[in-house]
Coordinates of C-alpha atoms in Angstrom, one line a residue:
Chain T
M122 CA -3.2 -110.6 -63.6
S123 CA -1.3 -113.6 -65.5
K124 CA -1.3 -116.6 -63.4
Y125 CA 0.4 -118.6 -66.4
Y126 CA 3.2 -116.0 -66.3
V127 CA 3.7 -116.4 -62.8
N128 CA 3.5 -120.3 -63.0
K129 CA 6.1 -119.9 -66.0
F130 CA 8.3 -117.9 -64.0
L131 CA 8.3 -120.5 -60.8
Y132 CA 8.4 -123.3 -63.4
T133 CA 11.6 -122.0 -65.3
V134 CA 13.7 -120.8 -62.2
D135 CA 12.8 -124.5 -60.0
R136 CA 14.2 -126.4 -62.9
D137 CA 17.5 -124.4 -63.3
P138 CA 20.2 -124.2 -60.6
E139 CA 21.8 -120.9 -61.7
L140 CA 18.4 -119.3 -62.0
L141 CA 17.5 -120.5 -58.7
K142 CA 20.9 -119.4 -57.2
R143 CA 20.2 -115.9 -58.7
Y144 CA 16.6 -115.9 -57.4
T145 CA 17.9 -116.5 -53.8
E146 CA 20.3 -113.9 -53.9
D147 CA 19.1 -111.0 -55.6
P148 CA 15.6 -111.4 -56.6
R149 CA 14.8 -107.9 -57.7
N150 CA 17.4 -108.2 -60.5
L151 CA 16.5 -111.9 -61.3
V152 CA 12.9 -110.9 -62.0
A153 CA 14.1 -108.2 -64.2
T154 CA 16.1 -110.2 -66.2
W155 CA 13.3 -112.8 -66.4
E156 CA 11.1 -110.2 -67.5
Q157 CA 13.5 -108.9 -70.1
S158 CA 14.7 -112.0 -71.7
L159 CA 13.3 -115.4 -70.3
G160 CA 9.7 -114.9 -70.0
P161 CA 9.2 -113.8 -73.3
K162 CA 10.6 -116.6 -74.9
L163 CA 8.4 -119.4 -76.1
L164 CA 9.0 -122.5 -73.9
N165 CA 11.6 -125.1 -75.3
N166 CA 12.3 -122.8 -78.1
E167 CA 15.4 -120.7 -78.1
V168 CA 14.3 -118.4 -81.3
E169 CA 10.7 -117.7 -81.2
A170 CA 9.1 -114.8 -79.1
S171 CA 5.6 -115.0 -77.3
S172 CA 4.4 -111.4 -76.7
V173 CA 0.9 -112.8 -74.9
H174 CA 1.7 -112.3 -71.5
A175 CA 3.2 -109.7 -68.6
F176 CA 3.0 -109.6 -65.0
T177 CA 1.0 -107.1 -62.9
A178 CA 2.6 -104.9 -60.5
E179 CA 1.5 -107.1 -57.5
E180 CA 2.4 -110.3 -59.2
R181 CA 5.9 -108.8 -59.7
E182 CA 6.1 -107.5 -56.1
A183 CA 5.3 -110.7 -54.6
L184 CA 8.2 -112.4 -56.9
I185 CA 10.6 -110.0 -55.7
N186 CA 9.6 -110.3 -52.3
H187 CA 9.6 -114.3 -52.2
D188 CA 6.4 -113.7 -51.1
Y189 CA 4.4 -117.0 -51.3
V190 CA 1.6 -116.2 -49.4
A191 CA 0.8 -113.6 -51.8
L192 CA 1.3 -116.0 -54.7
F193 CA -1.0 -118.5 -53.1
E194 CA -3.6 -115.9 -52.8
M195 CA -3.2 -115.1 -56.5
G196 CA -3.6 -118.8 -57.5
A197 CA -0.4 -119.5 -58.4
H198 CA 0.1 -123.3 -58.5
F199 CA 0.6 -124.9 -55.0
F200 CA 3.2 -127.2 -56.3
L201 CA 5.5 -124.8 -57.9
N202 CA 5.0 -122.4 -55.2
L203 CA 6.0 -124.8 -52.5
T204 CA 8.9 -126.4 -54.5
L205 CA 10.5 -123.5 -55.5
F206 CA 10.6 -121.8 -52.0
I207 CA 11.8 -125.4 -50.3
G208 CA 14.5 -125.1 -53.0
M209 CA 15.7 -122.1 -51.2
Y210 CA 14.7 -122.0 -47.9
D211 CA 14.6 -125.7 -47.0
E212 CA 18.2 -126.1 -46.0
P213 CA 18.9 -122.9 -43.9
Y214 CA 15.7 -123.5 -41.9
L215 CA 16.9 -127.0 -41.5
L216 CA 20.2 -125.8 -40.0
K217 CA 18.8 -123.3 -37.7
S218 CA 15.2 -125.0 -36.5
G219 CA 15.4 -128.7 -37.7
P220 CA 13.6 -130.7 -40.3
L221 CA 10.3 -129.5 -42.0
S222 CA 10.5 -126.1 -40.2
F223 CA 10.3 -124.0 -43.6
Q224 CA 7.4 -126.2 -44.6
R225 CA 5.5 -125.7 -41.2
E226 CA 6.3 -121.9 -41.4
F227 CA 4.7 -121.8 -44.7
A228 CA 1.7 -123.6 -43.4
A229 CA 1.2 -121.3 -40.3
K230 CA 1.4 -118.2 -42.5
L231 CA -1.7 -119.3 -44.6
Q232 CA -3.7 -120.7 -41.6
H233 CA -6.5 -118.1 -42.6
W234 CA -7.1 -119.8 -45.6
R235 CA -8.4 -122.9 -43.3
G236 CA -11.8 -124.2 -43.7
K237 CA -12.1 -121.9 -47.0
D238 CA -12.2 -122.6 -50.7
Y239 CA -8.6 -121.9 -51.7
P240 CA -8.1 -119.4 -54.9
T241 CA -8.3 -121.6 -57.9
V242 CA -5.1 -122.5 -59.7
E243 CA -6.8 -123.0 -63.0
T244 CA -5.1 -120.9 -65.4
Chain Q
M120 CA -2.4 -162.8 -75.7
A121 CA -0.5 -160.9 -72.7
Q122 CA -1.3 -162.0 -69.5
L123 CA -2.0 -159.5 -66.6
V124 CA -0.3 -160.9 -63.5
A125 CA -0.8 -158.1 -61.1
T126 CA -2.1 -154.7 -60.5
L127 CA -0.4 -152.6 -58.1
A128 CA -1.5 -149.3 -56.8
S129 CA 0.2 -147.3 -54.0
T130 CA 0.8 -144.0 -52.8
H131 CA 4.2 -142.2 -53.7
H132 CA 6.4 -140.7 -51.3
P133 CA 9.5 -139.0 -52.7
F134 CA 11.5 -139.3 -49.3
Y135 CA 11.3 -143.0 -49.0
L136 CA 14.6 -143.6 -50.4
K137 CA 16.3 -140.8 -48.5
A138 CA 14.5 -141.5 -45.3
T139 CA 15.5 -145.2 -45.4
T140 CA 19.1 -145.1 -46.5
M141 CA 20.6 -141.8 -44.2
P142 CA 22.6 -142.8 -41.3
P143 CA 20.3 -145.0 -38.7
E144 CA 20.9 -142.1 -36.2
Q145 CA 19.3 -139.6 -38.6
Q146 CA 16.5 -141.7 -39.6
L147 CA 12.7 -141.2 -38.7
P148 CA 11.6 -143.7 -35.9
E149 CA 9.2 -144.6 -38.6
A150 CA 11.6 -145.7 -41.0
P151 CA 12.4 -149.3 -40.3
E152 CA 8.7 -150.0 -40.3
W153 CA 8.3 -148.2 -43.7
K154 CA 11.1 -150.2 -44.9
R155 CA 9.6 -153.4 -44.0
K156 CA 6.3 -152.5 -45.3
V157 CA 7.6 -151.6 -48.6
E158 CA 9.7 -154.9 -49.1
A159 CA 6.6 -156.9 -48.2
Y160 CA 4.4 -154.9 -51.0
R161 CA 7.5 -155.4 -53.4
E162 CA 7.0 -159.1 -52.7
T163 CA 3.6 -159.1 -54.3
L164 CA 4.9 -158.3 -57.6
E165 CA 8.3 -160.1 -57.4
R166 CA 6.1 -163.4 -57.0
T167 CA 4.2 -162.9 -60.2
K168 CA 7.4 -162.8 -62.3
P169 CA 6.4 -160.1 -64.7
D170 CA 8.3 -159.0 -68.1
I171 CA 6.9 -155.7 -68.7
L172 CA 5.5 -153.2 -66.2
V173 CA 2.8 -150.6 -67.6
M174 CA 3.3 -147.7 -65.3
I175 CA 0.8 -145.2 -64.4
G176 CA 1.5 -141.7 -62.9
S177 CA 1.6 -137.9 -63.2
D178 CA 4.1 -135.5 -64.3
H179 CA 4.6 -132.8 -61.4
F180 CA 5.4 -129.9 -63.9
H181 CA 8.8 -131.4 -64.8
Q182 CA 8.8 -131.9 -68.7
I183 CA 4.7 -131.1 -69.1
F184 CA 3.8 -127.6 -68.1
L185 CA 0.8 -125.3 -69.0
D186 CA 1.7 -124.3 -72.4
N187 CA 0.9 -127.6 -73.6
C188 CA -0.8 -129.9 -71.2
P189 CA -2.3 -133.1 -72.0
Q190 CA -5.0 -134.8 -69.9
F191 CA -3.4 -138.3 -70.7
L192 CA -0.2 -139.2 -72.2
I193 CA 1.9 -142.1 -73.4
G194 CA 5.4 -142.8 -73.9
K195 CA 6.5 -144.4 -77.2
A196 CA 10.2 -144.8 -76.9
E197 CA 13.0 -147.4 -76.8
R198 CA 14.1 -146.0 -73.5
Y199 CA 13.5 -143.2 -70.7
D200 CA 15.5 -141.1 -68.9
A201 CA 14.4 -140.6 -65.2
T202 CA 14.6 -138.0 -62.5
F203 CA 15.0 -134.2 -63.0
Y204 CA 17.5 -131.9 -61.4
N205 CA 14.9 -130.2 -59.1
E206 CA 14.0 -134.0 -57.8
E207 CA 17.6 -134.9 -57.2
R208 CA 17.8 -131.3 -55.2
E209 CA 14.5 -131.9 -53.2
F210 CA 14.2 -135.6 -52.7
G211 CA 17.7 -136.8 -53.3
I212 CA 16.4 -139.3 -55.9
P213 CA 19.1 -140.6 -58.2
K214 CA 19.2 -140.8 -61.9
Y215 CA 17.7 -143.9 -63.8
V216 CA 17.6 -145.1 -67.4
L217 CA 14.6 -147.2 -68.1
E218 CA 14.1 -149.5 -71.0
G219 CA 10.7 -149.1 -72.9
D220 CA 8.9 -151.7 -74.8
E221 CA 7.9 -149.7 -78.0
D222 CA 5.9 -152.4 -79.6
M223 CA 3.6 -152.7 -76.5
S224 CA 3.5 -148.8 -76.2
R225 CA 2.4 -148.6 -80.0
F226 CA -0.3 -151.4 -79.3
M227 CA -1.4 -149.8 -76.1
H228 CA -1.8 -146.3 -77.7
Q229 CA -3.8 -147.5 -80.8
A230 CA -6.0 -149.8 -78.4
L231 CA -6.7 -146.5 -76.2
M232 CA -7.7 -144.6 -79.3
N233 CA -9.7 -147.4 -80.3
Q234 CA -11.6 -147.2 -76.8
N235 CA -12.1 -143.4 -77.5
F236 CA -9.3 -142.0 -75.2
D237 CA -7.5 -139.4 -77.0
F238 CA -4.2 -139.9 -76.1
A239 CA -1.2 -137.7 -76.6
F240 CA 2.1 -139.2 -77.0
S241 CA 5.7 -138.5 -76.4
N242 CA 8.8 -140.0 -78.5
E243 CA 11.0 -138.4 -75.9
L244 CA 9.6 -138.6 -72.4
K245 CA 11.7 -138.1 -69.3
I246 CA 9.8 -139.8 -66.4
D247 CA 9.7 -138.0 -63.0
H248 CA 9.2 -139.3 -59.6
S249 CA 5.7 -140.4 -59.6
I250 CA 6.8 -143.4 -62.0
I251 CA 10.3 -143.6 -60.3
C252 CA 9.2 -143.7 -56.7
P253 CA 7.3 -147.0 -57.6
I254 CA 10.6 -148.3 -59.4
I255 CA 12.5 -147.8 -56.4
T256 CA 9.9 -149.6 -54.0
V257 CA 8.8 -152.4 -56.1
R258 CA 11.4 -153.1 -58.7
P259 CA 14.5 -151.3 -57.1
D260 CA 16.6 -153.3 -59.8
A261 CA 15.1 -151.4 -62.5
D262 CA 15.4 -154.0 -64.9
L263 CA 12.2 -154.3 -66.8
P264 CA 11.1 -152.6 -69.7
V265 CA 8.0 -150.1 -69.0
V266 CA 5.2 -148.6 -70.9
P267 CA 4.8 -144.9 -69.3
I268 CA 1.5 -143.6 -68.8
Y269 CA 0.7 -140.2 -67.6
T270 CA -2.6 -138.7 -66.4
N271 CA -3.4 -135.0 -65.6
I272 CA -4.4 -134.8 -61.8
F273 CA -2.6 -131.4 -61.6
A274 CA -4.0 -128.4 -63.8
P275 CA -7.4 -128.0 -63.7
P276 CA -9.8 -128.8 -65.3
L277 CA -9.2 -132.5 -64.7
H278 CA -11.2 -135.2 -66.1
T279 CA -14.1 -136.9 -63.7
P280 CA -13.1 -140.0 -61.3
R281 CA -15.9 -141.8 -63.6
R282 CA -13.3 -141.2 -66.8
F283 CA -10.2 -142.2 -64.5
Y284 CA -12.3 -145.8 -63.9
D285 CA -13.0 -146.0 -67.6
L286 CA -9.6 -145.3 -68.6
G287 CA -8.6 -148.0 -66.1
R288 CA -10.7 -150.7 -67.6
A289 CA -9.6 -149.5 -71.2
I290 CA -6.2 -150.0 -70.0
R291 CA -6.8 -153.6 -68.8
K292 CA -8.6 -154.5 -72.1
A293 CA -5.6 -153.3 -74.0
I294 CA -3.3 -155.4 -72.0
D295 CA -5.5 -158.6 -72.2
D296 CA -5.7 -157.8 -75.9
Y297 CA -1.9 -157.5 -76.6
P298 CA -0.8 -160.4 -78.9
S299 CA 2.2 -161.5 -76.9
D300 CA 2.9 -164.3 -74.5
K301 CA 4.3 -161.9 -72.1
R302 CA 3.5 -161.1 -68.2
V303 CA 2.4 -157.8 -67.6
A304 CA 1.9 -155.8 -64.3
A305 CA 0.6 -152.7 -64.1
I306 CA 1.4 -150.4 -61.4
G307 CA 0.1 -146.9 -60.5
T308 CA 0.7 -144.3 -57.9
G309 CA -1.3 -141.6 -56.6
H310 CA -2.3 -140.1 -53.4
L311 CA -4.6 -140.4 -50.5
S312 CA -5.4 -136.6 -48.7
L313 CA -2.7 -134.9 -49.3
E314 CA -1.8 -131.1 -49.0
L315 CA 1.0 -129.3 -50.7
G316 CA 1.6 -125.1 -50.4
G317 CA -1.3 -124.8 -48.4
P318 CA -2.3 -124.3 -44.8
R319 CA -2.7 -128.2 -44.0
Q320 CA 0.8 -129.2 -45.2
F321 CA 3.2 -131.4 -43.1
M322 CA 1.2 -131.6 -40.1
E323 CA 1.3 -134.8 -37.9
T324 CA -1.2 -136.5 -40.0
G325 CA -2.5 -136.3 -43.7
P326 CA -5.1 -133.4 -44.0
D327 CA -8.0 -135.6 -43.6
P328 CA -7.3 -139.1 -41.8
E329 CA -11.3 -139.7 -42.0
F330 CA -11.0 -139.9 -45.8
D331 CA -7.9 -141.8 -45.9
R332 CA -9.3 -144.4 -43.7
Q333 CA -12.5 -144.6 -46.0
A334 CA -10.6 -144.4 -49.3
I335 CA -8.6 -147.5 -48.1
E336 CA -12.1 -149.5 -47.3
W337 CA -13.3 -148.5 -50.7
L338 CA -9.8 -149.9 -52.4
R339 CA -9.5 -152.9 -50.1
T340 CA -13.3 -153.9 -51.2
G341 CA -13.2 -153.0 -54.9
N342 CA -16.4 -150.8 -54.1
I343 CA -16.2 -148.7 -57.3
E344 CA -19.9 -147.6 -56.8
A345 CA -19.0 -146.2 -53.4
I346 CA -16.5 -144.0 -54.6
L347 CA -18.2 -142.8 -57.6
E348 CA -20.9 -141.8 -55.4
N349 CA -19.0 -140.0 -52.9
V350 CA -15.8 -138.6 -54.6
T351 CA -15.9 -135.5 -56.4
H352 CA -13.4 -132.8 -57.3
E353 CA -15.0 -130.6 -54.7
S354 CA -14.6 -133.4 -52.2
M355 CA -11.1 -134.1 -53.1
A356 CA -10.2 -130.3 -52.6
A357 CA -12.0 -130.3 -49.3
S358 CA -9.7 -133.3 -48.2
G359 CA -6.5 -131.4 -49.4
N360 CA -5.5 -129.5 -52.1
A361 CA -3.2 -132.2 -53.7
T362 CA -5.8 -134.9 -53.0
H363 CA -6.9 -135.3 -56.8
G364 CA -3.7 -137.9 -57.0
F365 CA -6.5 -140.3 -55.4
L366 CA -7.9 -140.1 -59.3
N367 CA -5.1 -142.7 -60.0
F368 CA -6.2 -144.9 -57.5
I369 CA -9.5 -144.8 -59.3
L370 CA -7.8 -145.7 -62.5
M371 CA -6.0 -148.8 -60.7
L372 CA -9.2 -150.0 -59.7
G373 CA -10.4 -149.9 -63.1
V374 CA -7.4 -151.9 -64.1
A375 CA -8.1 -154.4 -61.5
G376 CA -11.6 -154.4 -61.9
P377 CA -14.2 -153.9 -59.2
E378 CA -12.9 -156.6 -57.1
G379 CA -11.5 -157.0 -53.4
A380 CA -7.7 -156.5 -53.2
D381 CA -5.6 -159.3 -52.2
Y382 CA -2.9 -157.5 -50.4
V383 CA -3.6 -154.2 -48.5
D384 CA -1.3 -152.4 -46.1
N385 CA -0.7 -148.7 -44.8
L386 CA 1.3 -146.7 -42.9
D387 CA 0.5 -143.4 -41.1
L388 CA 3.3 -141.0 -41.9
F389 CA 4.0 -137.8 -40.4
H390 CA 2.4 -135.8 -43.0
T391 CA 0.3 -138.5 -45.2
M392 CA -1.1 -141.8 -45.0
E393 CA 0.8 -144.3 -47.4
A394 CA -1.2 -147.1 -48.7
Y395 CA -0.2 -150.3 -50.8
F396 CA -2.6 -152.6 -52.5
T397 CA -2.1 -155.5 -54.7
W398 CA -4.8 -157.4 -57.0
Y399 CA -4.3 -160.5 -58.4
P400 CA -6.3 -161.6 -61.4
K401 CA -9.1 -163.9 -60.0
E402 CA -8.6 -166.5 -62.9
Q403 CA -5.1 -166.8 -61.6
A404 CA -5.7 -166.7 -58.0
A405 CA -7.8 -169.9 -58.0

């Protein structure tokens, strides 16, 4: 398991409009591209590679499926997990069901965690 | 020596600008009251005529990430760009360029090191909404130089509440010792109870209204003993997964000193309690 790598994915996609668009429209391909050529780069360095991290099969599937519930349960950082999916779903939900409807659905899908200790986001 | 003229501590709500500038027929019912309260809070800074703003906030994984994550960081640059693409996208916050004050940053950095705070520093810091939100609310002309300080309230392990308070005291000492005739205001933002990306997000109130009421009372009375007795990482997590932003309020109470606030206001919004505090140094209030 690599919470760090999942967070690195969420972080790098959220901050780049082109990657966000590709992740919205074709997540399977974007995840594959990311694993092949973006994830293995040291951050803020176009030259240096980093061989430390890789996704587990569960992490890869959760990212491909836009499965923010699974990502929460794996301990992905709550802020990254929220802000990236808001970036993709806030507007379509707003047009269909009104303000904050995506955020409320997100919360509703996590209700089984109410009153429990959440999975730690420590990496 | 420099003079601390005010200490301001508030929540930072990234939707304030959007919520109060969209066409009135689309605004939240609370928007006009929110605007009035923010403008009244702004006046508590305006009347002190500051020359420099020491700004305390926390990067939200914009420039700082888990590959290299400092607990405390100070900006040392002649200016600072602000607002990242994903903040424009999500919150509608515009780009800014803020002037820095390298001389004061340098002094502050050394003074904090001398007081055993091992600060990271950045000569190319792009600041995020934790510092731009209070610029928008209390200094919208963005016309004063800033000394930005970031704390880690986000990526565990975090420092203790006591350490945040002590850092506030150390920042206060550094301001008091700064050899300058400038008037300095310290402005920090954080959160009361808050949930993001969890089951209690975006409810009708914040996730723990009882904590919010208690926290406002502690800050109003400057009761650092009660805060340090009652607030732990576990208690904050129980009040909402992003409640650790309260650590910055504890820091600001350290800047002000353990004294009652001179100005306190709050507003119950749809998913958070907003709160606004100003302390004036007692020797000036007299």
